[in-house]
Amino acid sequence: MEKEELKTLAQNLANPQGEKGVEIGEMMNTTNISMTLESIRALLIEDDEHILEIGHGNAGHLKNILNLAKGLKYKGVDISETMYQEAKRLNHEFENQAEFILYEGTKLPFEDETFDKIFTVNTVYFWKNPVEFLNEVCRVLKDNGTFVLTFGQRNFMEKLPFTAYDFTLYNNDEMEELVSKSHFKRMKTSEKEEEIKSKTGNETIQRIYTILTIKK
């Protein structure tokens, strides 16, 4: 891919827009689904819990969450108008349990201690003030709640040509140090490896990613 194409891909991975954004949303759901499902598993969701997803994309995985337990309530926030509309369109049948909210990416529009479980997959690269944002997550999480943060490790991510454009990459030590600067107190690190199709072509690549399970 040419430099301008890579820049456009990077921009749409951060904030999908328009028809191209819809395509990128579908592609992200496909390539990230195993990361997403592993993250959801790590939450250990139970009946009647209130779940928040940060960066829901097209939320093609929502039914997987709602099928895990009874009486669940889900909220998703995203900075992309395109993904907000697409998630609502694809998940119309779940509107009694799920709500999607467009937000500006820094302040979570919820009261303190609203959620039992919070998760985010592949969004941390785009956080402008990561410690402040972690504190926002901590604020809206209940005292006994769980936050799962999942990201591709630096050594893997820096091999992808589009990450040269406005991605901030982390290895495990850097991410753990970041979390330790926030109000969160405890974390458990789990590494996963999988084979996926590249976002820039048809070749397969080995992805190494980390699931951080974080507590107050």
Coordinates of N, CA and C in Angstrom, one line a residue:
M1 N 0.8 -1.2 0.0 CA 0.0 0.0 0.0 C 0.9 1.2 0.0
E2 N 0.4 2.3 -0.7 CA 1.1 3.6 -0.7 C 0.9 4.3 0.6
K3 N 1.8 5.3 0.9 CA 1.8 6.0 2.1 C 0.5 6.6 2.4
E4 N -0.1 7.3 1.4 CA -1.4 7.9 1.6 C -2.5 6.9 2.0
E5 N -2.5 5.7 1.3 CA -3.4 4.7 1.6 C -3.3 4.2 3.1
L6 N -2.0 4.1 3.5 CA -1.7 3.6 4.9 C -2.2 4.7 5.9
K7 N -2.0 6.0 5.6 CA -2.5 7.0 6.4 C -4.0 7.0 6.5
T8 N -4.7 6.8 5.4 CA -6.2 6.7 5.4 C -6.7 5.5 6.2
L9 N -6.0 4.4 6.1 CA -6.3 3.2 6.9 C -6.1 3.5 8.3
A10 N -5.0 4.1 8.7 CA -4.8 4.4 10.1 C -5.8 5.3 10.7
Q11 N -6.2 6.4 9.9 CA -7.2 7.3 10.4 C -8.6 6.6 10.6
N12 N -8.9 5.7 9.7 CA -10.2 4.9 9.8 C -10.2 3.9 10.9
L13 N -9.0 3.4 11.2 CA -8.9 2.5 12.3 C -9.1 3.2 13.6
A14 N -8.6 4.5 13.7 CA -8.8 5.3 14.9 C -10.2 5.8 15.0
N15 N -10.8 6.2 13.8 CA -12.1 6.9 13.8 C -12.8 6.7 12.5
P16 N -13.4 5.5 12.3 CA -14.0 5.2 11.0 C -15.0 6.2 10.5
Q17 N -14.9 6.6 9.2 CA -15.8 7.6 8.7 C -16.4 7.2 7.3
G18 N -17.7 7.4 7.2 CA -18.4 7.2 5.9 C -18.4 5.8 5.4
E19 N -18.5 5.6 4.1 CA -18.6 4.3 3.5 C -17.3 3.5 3.7
K20 N -16.2 4.1 3.6 CA -14.9 3.4 3.9 C -14.9 3.0 5.4
G21 N -15.4 3.8 6.2 CA -15.4 3.5 7.6 C -16.3 2.3 7.9
V22 N -17.4 2.2 7.2 CA -18.3 1.0 7.4 C -17.5 -0.3 7.0
E23 N -16.8 -0.2 5.9 CA -15.9 -1.3 5.5 C -14.9 -1.7 6.5
I24 N -14.2 -0.6 7.0 CA -13.2 -0.8 8.0 C -13.8 -1.4 9.3
G25 N -15.0 -1.0 9.7 CA -15.7 -1.5 10.8 C -15.9 -3.0 10.7
E26 N -16.4 -3.4 9.5 CA -16.6 -4.9 9.2 C -15.3 -5.6 9.3
M27 N -14.2 -5.1 8.7 CA -12.9 -5.7 8.7 C -12.4 -5.8 10.2
M28 N -12.6 -4.8 11.0 CA -12.1 -4.8 12.3 C -12.8 -5.8 13.2
N29 N -14.1 -5.9 12.9 CA -14.9 -6.9 13.7 C -14.4 -8.3 13.4
T30 N -14.1 -8.5 12.1 CA -13.7 -9.9 11.6 C -12.3 -10.2 12.2
T31 N -11.3 -9.2 12.0 CA -9.9 -9.5 12.4 C -9.8 -9.5 14.0
N32 N -10.6 -8.7 14.7 CA -10.4 -8.6 16.1 C -11.4 -9.5 16.9
I33 N -12.2 -10.3 16.3 CA -13.3 -11.0 17.0 C -12.7 -11.9 18.1
S34 N -11.6 -12.6 17.8 CA -11.1 -13.5 18.8 C -10.5 -12.7 20.0
M35 N -9.9 -11.6 19.7 CA -9.4 -10.7 20.8 C -10.6 -10.2 21.7
T36 N -11.7 -9.8 21.0 CA -12.9 -9.3 21.7 C -13.5 -10.4 22.5
L37 N -13.7 -11.6 21.9 CA -14.3 -12.7 22.7 C -13.5 -13.1 23.9
E38 N -12.1 -13.1 23.7 CA -11.3 -13.5 24.9 C -11.4 -12.4 26.0
S39 N -11.5 -11.2 25.5 CA -11.7 -10.1 26.5 C -13.0 -10.2 27.3
I40 N -14.0 -10.5 26.6 CA -15.3 -10.7 27.2 C -15.3 -11.9 28.2
R41 N -14.6 -13.0 27.8 CA -14.5 -14.1 28.7 C -13.8 -13.7 30.0
A42 N -12.7 -12.9 29.8 CA -12.0 -12.5 31.0 C -12.8 -11.6 32.0
L43 N -13.9 -11.0 31.5 CA -14.7 -10.2 32.4 C -15.5 -11.1 33.4
L44 N -15.7 -12.4 33.1 CA -16.5 -13.3 34.0 C -17.9 -12.6 34.3
I45 N -18.6 -12.4 33.2 CA -19.9 -11.7 33.3 C -20.9 -12.6 34.0
E46 N -21.7 -12.0 34.9 CA -22.7 -12.7 35.7 C -24.1 -12.0 35.5
D47 N -25.1 -12.7 35.9 CA -26.5 -12.2 35.7 C -26.7 -10.7 36.3
D48 N -27.5 -10.0 35.6 CA -27.9 -8.6 36.0 C -26.8 -7.6 36.1
E49 N -25.7 -7.8 35.4 CA -24.6 -6.9 35.5 C -24.8 -5.8 34.4
H50 N -24.1 -4.6 34.6 CA -24.2 -3.5 33.7 C -22.8 -3.4 33.1
I51 N -22.7 -3.6 31.8 CA -21.5 -3.7 31.0 C -21.2 -2.4 30.2
L52 N -20.0 -1.9 30.2 CA -19.6 -0.8 29.3 C -18.5 -1.3 28.4
E53 N -18.7 -1.0 27.1 CA -17.6 -1.2 26.1 C -17.1 0.2 25.6
I54 N -15.8 0.4 25.6 CA -15.2 1.6 25.1 C -14.7 1.3 23.8
G55 N -15.3 2.0 22.7 CA -14.9 1.8 21.4 C -15.5 0.5 20.8
H56 N -16.9 0.6 20.7 CA -17.7 -0.6 20.3 C -17.6 -1.0 18.9
G57 N -17.0 -0.1 18.0 CA -17.0 -0.4 16.6 C -18.4 -0.7 16.1
N58 N -18.6 -1.7 15.2 CA -19.9 -2.0 14.7 C -20.7 -2.9 15.6
A59 N -20.1 -3.3 16.7 CA -20.7 -4.1 17.8 C -21.3 -5.4 17.2
G60 N -20.6 -6.0 16.2 CA -21.1 -7.3 15.7 C -21.0 -8.4 16.7
H61 N -20.4 -8.2 17.8 CA -20.2 -9.2 18.9 C -21.2 -9.0 20.0
L62 N -22.1 -8.0 19.9 CA -23.0 -7.7 21.0 C -23.8 -9.0 21.5
K63 N -24.3 -9.7 20.5 CA -25.1 -10.9 20.9 C -24.3 -11.9 21.7
N64 N -23.0 -12.0 21.5 CA -22.2 -12.9 22.3 C -22.1 -12.5 23.7
I65 N -22.2 -11.2 24.0 CA -22.2 -10.7 25.4 C -23.5 -11.0 26.0
L66 N -24.6 -10.6 25.4 CA -25.9 -10.7 26.0 C -26.4 -12.1 26.2
N67 N -25.8 -13.0 25.4 CA -26.1 -14.5 25.6 C -25.4 -15.1 26.8
L68 N -24.5 -14.4 27.4 CA -23.7 -15.0 28.5 C -24.4 -15.1 29.8
A69 N -25.4 -14.2 30.1 CA -26.0 -14.2 31.4 C -27.4 -13.5 31.2
K70 N -28.2 -13.7 32.3 CA -29.6 -13.1 32.2 C -29.5 -11.6 32.8
G71 N -30.5 -10.8 32.3 CA -30.7 -9.5 32.8 C -29.5 -8.5 32.6
L72 N -28.7 -8.7 31.6 CA -27.6 -7.8 31.3 C -28.0 -6.5 30.7
K73 N -27.3 -5.5 31.1 CA -27.5 -4.2 30.4 C -26.1 -3.8 29.8
Y74 N -26.1 -3.3 28.6 CA -24.9 -3.0 27.9 C -25.0 -1.5 27.4
K75 N -23.9 -0.8 27.6 CA -23.7 0.5 27.0 C -22.4 0.5 26.2
G76 N -22.4 1.1 25.0 CA -21.2 1.2 24.3 C -20.9 2.6 23.9
V77 N -19.7 3.1 24.0 CA -19.3 4.5 23.6 C -18.3 4.4 22.5
D78 N -18.4 5.4 21.6 CA -17.5 5.4 20.5 C -17.4 6.9 20.0
I79 N -16.2 7.2 19.4 CA -16.0 8.6 18.9 C -16.4 8.7 17.5
S80 N -16.7 7.6 16.8 CA -17.1 7.5 15.4 C -18.6 7.6 15.2
E81 N -19.0 8.7 14.6 CA -20.5 8.8 14.2 C -20.9 7.6 13.3
T82 N -20.0 7.2 12.4 CA -20.2 6.1 11.5 C -20.4 4.8 12.3
M83 N -19.6 4.5 13.2 CA -19.7 3.3 14.0 C -20.9 3.3 14.9
Y84 N -21.2 4.5 15.5 CA -22.4 4.7 16.3 C -23.7 4.3 15.5
Q85 N -23.8 4.8 14.3 CA -24.9 4.5 13.4 C -25.0 3.1 13.0
E86 N -23.8 2.5 12.7 CA -23.7 1.1 12.2 C -24.0 0.2 13.3
A87 N -23.6 0.4 14.5 CA -23.9 -0.4 15.7 C -25.4 -0.5 16.0
K88 N -26.0 0.7 15.9 CA -27.4 0.8 16.1 C -28.2 0.0 15.1
R89 N -27.7 0.1 13.8 CA -28.4 -0.6 12.7 C -28.3 -2.1 12.8
L90 N -27.1 -2.6 13.2 CA -26.9 -4.0 13.2 C -27.5 -4.6 14.5
N91 N -27.7 -3.9 15.5 CA -28.2 -4.4 16.8 C -29.6 -3.9 17.2
H92 N -30.4 -3.6 16.2 CA -31.7 -3.1 16.5 C -32.5 -4.0 17.4
E93 N -32.3 -5.3 17.2 CA -33.1 -6.3 18.0 C -32.8 -6.3 19.5
F94 N -31.7 -5.7 19.9 CA -31.3 -5.6 21.3 C -31.5 -4.3 22.0
E95 N -32.3 -3.4 21.3 CA -32.4 -2.1 21.8 C -33.0 -2.0 23.3
N96 N -33.7 -3.0 23.7 CA -34.2 -3.0 25.1 C -33.1 -3.2 26.1
Q97 N -31.9 -3.8 25.7 CA -30.8 -4.1 26.6 C -29.6 -3.3 26.4
A98 N -29.5 -2.7 25.2 CA -28.2 -2.1 24.8 C -28.5 -0.7 24.3
E99 N -27.5 0.2 24.6 CA -27.5 1.6 24.2 C -26.1 2.0 23.7
F100 N -26.1 2.7 22.6 CA -24.9 3.2 22.0 C -24.8 4.7 22.2
I101 N -23.7 5.2 22.5 CA -23.5 6.6 22.8 C -22.3 7.2 22.1
L102 N -22.5 8.3 21.4 CA -21.4 9.0 20.7 C -20.8 9.9 21.8
Y103 N -19.5 9.9 21.9 CA -18.8 10.8 22.9 C -17.5 11.3 22.3
E104 N -16.9 12.2 23.0 CA -15.7 12.9 22.4 C -14.4 12.3 22.8
G105 N -14.4 11.2 23.5 CA -13.2 10.4 23.7 C -12.4 10.7 24.9
T106 N -12.8 11.6 25.8 CA -12.0 11.9 27.0 C -12.8 11.7 28.3
K107 N -14.0 12.2 28.3 CA -14.9 12.1 29.5 C -16.0 11.1 29.2
L108 N -16.1 10.1 30.1 CA -17.2 9.1 30.0 C -18.5 9.7 30.5
P109 N -19.5 9.7 29.7 CA -20.8 10.4 30.1 C -21.7 9.6 31.1
F110 N -21.1 9.2 32.2 CA -21.8 8.4 33.2 C -21.5 8.8 34.6
E111 N -22.4 8.5 35.5 CA -22.2 8.7 36.9 C -21.1 7.8 37.5
D112 N -20.6 8.2 38.6 CA -19.6 7.4 39.3 C -20.2 6.0 39.6
E113 N -19.3 5.0 39.6 CA -19.6 3.6 39.9 C -20.9 3.1 39.3
T114 N -21.0 3.3 38.0 CA -22.2 2.8 37.2 C -22.1 1.4 36.8
F115 N -20.9 0.9 36.5 CA -20.7 -0.3 35.7 C -20.0 -1.4 36.6
D116 N -20.5 -2.7 36.4 CA -19.9 -3.8 37.0 C -18.7 -4.3 36.2
K117 N -18.8 -4.2 34.9 CA -17.7 -4.7 34.0 C -17.5 -3.7 32.9
I118 N -16.2 -3.4 32.6 CA -15.9 -2.5 31.5 C -14.8 -3.2 30.7
F119 N -14.8 -3.0 29.4 CA -13.7 -3.6 28.6 C -13.5 -2.7 27.3
T120 N -12.3 -2.8 26.8 CA -11.9 -2.1 25.6 C -10.8 -2.9 24.9
V121 N -11.0 -2.9 23.6 CA -10.1 -3.7 22.7 C -9.5 -2.8 21.6
N122 N -8.2 -2.7 21.6 CA -7.5 -2.0 20.5 C -7.9 -0.5 20.4
T123 N -8.1 0.1 21.6 CA -8.3 1.6 21.5 C -7.2 2.4 22.2
V124 N -6.4 1.7 23.1 CA -5.5 2.5 23.9 C -4.4 3.2 23.1
Y125 N -4.2 2.7 21.9 CA -3.2 3.4 21.0 C -3.6 4.8 20.7
F126 N -4.9 5.2 20.8 CA -5.4 6.5 20.4 C -5.7 7.4 21.6
W127 N -5.5 7.0 22.8 CA -5.8 7.8 24.0 C -4.9 9.0 24.1
K128 N -5.4 10.2 24.1 CA -4.5 11.4 24.2 C -3.8 11.5 25.5
N129 N -4.6 11.3 26.6 CA -4.0 11.4 28.0 C -4.4 10.1 28.7
P130 N -3.6 9.0 28.5 CA -4.0 7.7 28.9 C -4.2 7.6 30.4
V131 N -3.4 8.2 31.3 CA -3.6 8.1 32.7 C -4.9 8.8 33.1
E132 N -5.2 9.9 32.6 CA -6.4 10.6 32.9 C -7.6 9.8 32.4
F133 N -7.5 9.1 31.3 CA -8.6 8.3 30.8 C -8.8 7.1 31.6
L134 N -7.7 6.5 32.1 CA -7.8 5.3 33.0 C -8.5 5.7 34.3
N135 N -8.3 6.9 34.7 CA -8.9 7.4 35.9 C -10.4 7.6 35.7
E136 N -10.8 8.0 34.5 CA -12.2 8.1 34.1 C -12.9 6.7 34.1
V137 N -12.2 5.7 33.6 CA -12.7 4.4 33.7 C -12.9 3.9 35.1
C138 N -11.9 4.2 35.9 CA -11.9 3.9 37.3 C -13.1 4.5 38.0
R139 N -13.4 5.8 37.6 CA -14.5 6.5 38.3 C -15.8 5.9 38.0
V140 N -16.1 5.4 36.8 CA -17.4 4.9 36.4 C -17.5 3.4 36.8
L141 N -16.4 2.7 37.2 CA -16.5 1.3 37.6 C -16.8 1.2 39.1
K142 N -17.7 0.2 39.4 CA -18.0 -0.1 40.8 C -16.8 -0.6 41.5
D143 N -16.8 -0.4 42.8 CA -15.6 -0.8 43.6 C -15.2 -2.2 43.5
N144 N -16.1 -3.1 43.3 CA -15.7 -4.5 43.1 C -15.8 -4.9 41.7
G145 N -15.8 -4.0 40.7 CA -15.9 -4.2 39.3 C -14.6 -4.7 38.7
T146 N -14.6 -5.0 37.4 CA -13.5 -5.5 36.6 C -13.4 -4.7 35.3
F147 N -12.2 -4.3 35.0 CA -11.9 -3.6 33.8 C -10.9 -4.4 33.0
V148 N -11.2 -4.8 31.7 CA -10.3 -5.5 30.9 C -9.9 -4.6 29.7
L149 N -8.5 -4.5 29.6 CA -7.9 -3.7 28.6 C -7.1 -4.6 27.7
T150 N -7.4 -4.7 26.4 CA -6.7 -5.6 25.5 C -6.0 -4.8 24.4
F151 N -4.8 -5.2 24.1 CA -4.0 -4.4 23.1 C -3.0 -5.3 22.5
G152 N -2.6 -5.0 21.2 CA -1.5 -5.7 20.5 C -0.2 -5.2 21.0
Q153 N 0.7 -6.1 21.3 CA 2.0 -5.7 21.9 C 2.9 -5.0 20.9
R154 N 3.7 -4.1 21.4 CA 4.5 -3.2 20.6 C 5.3 -4.0 19.5
N155 N 6.0 -5.1 19.9 CA 6.8 -5.9 19.0 C 6.0 -6.4 17.8
F156 N 4.8 -6.7 18.0 CA 3.9 -7.1 16.9 C 3.4 -5.9 16.1
M157 N 2.9 -4.9 16.8 CA 2.2 -3.8 16.2 C 3.2 -3.0 15.3
E158 N 4.4 -2.8 15.7 CA 5.3 -1.9 15.0 C 5.7 -2.6 13.6
K159 N 5.4 -3.8 13.4 CA 5.7 -4.5 12.1 C 4.6 -4.1 11.1
L160 N 3.4 -3.6 11.6 CA 2.3 -3.2 10.7 C 2.5 -1.8 10.2
P161 N 2.5 -1.6 8.9 CA 3.0 -0.3 8.3 C 2.1 0.8 8.7
F162 N 0.8 0.6 8.9 CA -0.1 1.7 9.2 C 0.1 2.3 10.7
T163 N 0.7 1.5 11.6 CA 0.9 2.0 12.9 C 1.9 3.1 13.0
A164 N 2.6 3.4 12.0 CA 3.5 4.6 12.0 C 2.7 5.9 12.0
Y165 N 1.4 5.9 11.8 CA 0.6 7.1 11.7 C -0.3 7.2 12.9
D166 N 0.1 8.0 13.9 CA -0.7 8.4 15.1 C -1.1 7.2 16.0
F167 N -0.4 6.2 16.0 CA -0.6 5.1 17.0 C 0.5 5.3 18.1
T168 N 0.1 5.1 19.3 CA 1.1 5.0 20.4 C 1.1 3.6 20.9
L169 N 2.2 2.9 20.8 CA 2.4 1.5 21.0 C 3.0 1.2 22.4
Y170 N 2.6 0.1 22.9 CA 3.1 -0.3 24.3 C 3.5 -1.7 24.3
N171 N 4.6 -2.0 25.1 CA 4.8 -3.4 25.5 C 4.2 -3.6 26.9
N172 N 4.3 -4.8 27.4 CA 3.6 -5.1 28.7 C 4.1 -4.2 29.8
D173 N 5.4 -4.1 29.9 CA 5.9 -3.3 31.0 C 5.4 -1.8 31.0
E174 N 5.4 -1.3 29.8 CA 5.0 0.1 29.6 C 3.5 0.3 30.0
M175 N 2.7 -0.7 29.6 CA 1.3 -0.6 29.9 C 1.0 -0.8 31.4
E176 N 1.7 -1.7 32.0 CA 1.6 -1.9 33.5 C 2.0 -0.7 34.2
E177 N 3.1 0.0 33.7 CA 3.5 1.2 34.4 C 2.5 2.3 34.3
L178 N 1.9 2.4 33.1 CA 0.8 3.4 32.8 C -0.4 3.1 33.8
V179 N -0.8 1.9 33.9 CA -1.9 1.6 34.8 C -1.6 1.9 36.3
S180 N -0.3 1.6 36.6 CA 0.1 1.9 38.0 C 0.1 3.4 38.4
K181 N 0.1 4.2 37.4 CA 0.1 5.7 37.6 C -1.4 6.2 37.8
S182 N -2.3 5.3 37.5 CA -3.7 5.7 37.6 C -4.2 5.3 39.0
H183 N -5.5 5.5 39.2 CA -6.1 5.1 40.5 C -6.4 3.6 40.7
F184 N -6.2 2.8 39.6 CA -6.3 1.4 39.8 C -5.2 0.8 40.6
K185 N -5.5 -0.2 41.3 CA -4.5 -0.8 42.3 C -3.9 -2.2 41.9
R186 N -4.8 -3.0 41.2 CA -4.3 -4.4 40.9 C -4.5 -4.7 39.5
M187 N -3.7 -5.5 39.0 CA -3.8 -6.0 37.6 C -3.2 -7.4 37.4
K188 N -3.8 -8.1 36.5 CA -3.2 -9.4 36.1 C -3.0 -9.4 34.6
T189 N -1.9 -9.9 34.1 CA -1.5 -9.9 32.7 C -1.6 -11.3 32.1
S190 N -2.2 -11.3 31.0 CA -2.3 -12.6 30.2 C -2.0 -12.4 28.8
E191 N -1.1 -13.2 28.2 CA -0.7 -13.0 26.8 C -1.3 -14.1 26.0
K192 N -1.7 -13.7 24.7 CA -2.3 -14.6 23.8 C -1.6 -14.5 22.4
E193 N -1.6 -15.5 21.6 CA -1.1 -15.5 20.3 C -2.0 -16.2 19.3
E194 N -2.2 -15.6 18.2 CA -3.1 -16.2 17.2 C -2.6 -15.8 15.8
E195 N -3.2 -16.5 14.8 CA -2.9 -16.3 13.4 C -4.1 -15.5 12.8
I196 N -3.8 -14.4 12.2 CA -4.9 -13.6 11.6 C -4.5 -13.1 10.2
K197 N -5.5 -12.7 9.4 CA -5.3 -12.1 8.1 C -4.9 -10.7 8.3
S198 N -3.9 -10.3 7.5 CA -3.4 -8.9 7.6 C -4.5 -7.9 7.1
K199 N -4.5 -6.7 7.7 CA -5.4 -5.6 7.3 C -5.0 -5.0 6.0
T200 N -3.7 -5.2 5.6 CA -3.2 -4.6 4.4 C -3.1 -5.5 3.2
G201 N -3.5 -6.8 3.4 CA -3.4 -7.8 2.3 C -4.0 -9.1 2.7
N202 N -3.7 -10.1 1.9 CA -4.3 -11.4 2.2 C -3.4 -12.4 2.9
E203 N -2.2 -11.9 3.3 CA -1.3 -12.8 4.0 C -1.7 -13.0 5.4
T204 N -1.3 -14.1 6.1 CA -1.6 -14.3 7.5 C -0.4 -13.9 8.3
I205 N -0.6 -13.4 9.5 CA 0.4 -13.0 10.4 C 0.1 -13.5 11.8
Q206 N 1.2 -13.6 12.6 CA 1.0 -14.1 14.0 C 0.9 -12.8 14.9
R207 N -0.3 -12.7 15.5 CA -0.5 -11.6 16.4 C -0.3 -12.0 17.8
I208 N 0.5 -11.2 18.5 CA 0.7 -11.4 20.0 C 0.0 -10.2 20.7
Y209 N -0.9 -10.5 21.6 CA -1.6 -9.5 22.3 C -1.7 -9.8 23.8
T210 N -2.1 -8.8 24.5 CA -2.2 -8.8 26.0 C -3.6 -8.5 26.5
I211 N -4.0 -9.3 27.4 CA -5.3 -8.9 28.1 C -4.9 -8.6 29.6
L212 N -5.2 -7.3 29.9 CA -4.9 -6.9 31.3 C -6.3 -6.9 32.0
T213 N -6.3 -7.6 33.1 CA -7.5 -7.6 34.0 C -7.2 -6.7 35.2
I214 N -8.0 -5.6 35.3 CA -7.6 -4.6 36.2 C -8.7 -4.4 37.2
K215 N -8.3 -4.1 38.5 CA -9.2 -3.9 39.6 C -8.8 -2.7 40.4
K216 N -9.8 -2.1 41.1 CA -9.6 -1.0 42.0 C -8.7 -1.4 43.2

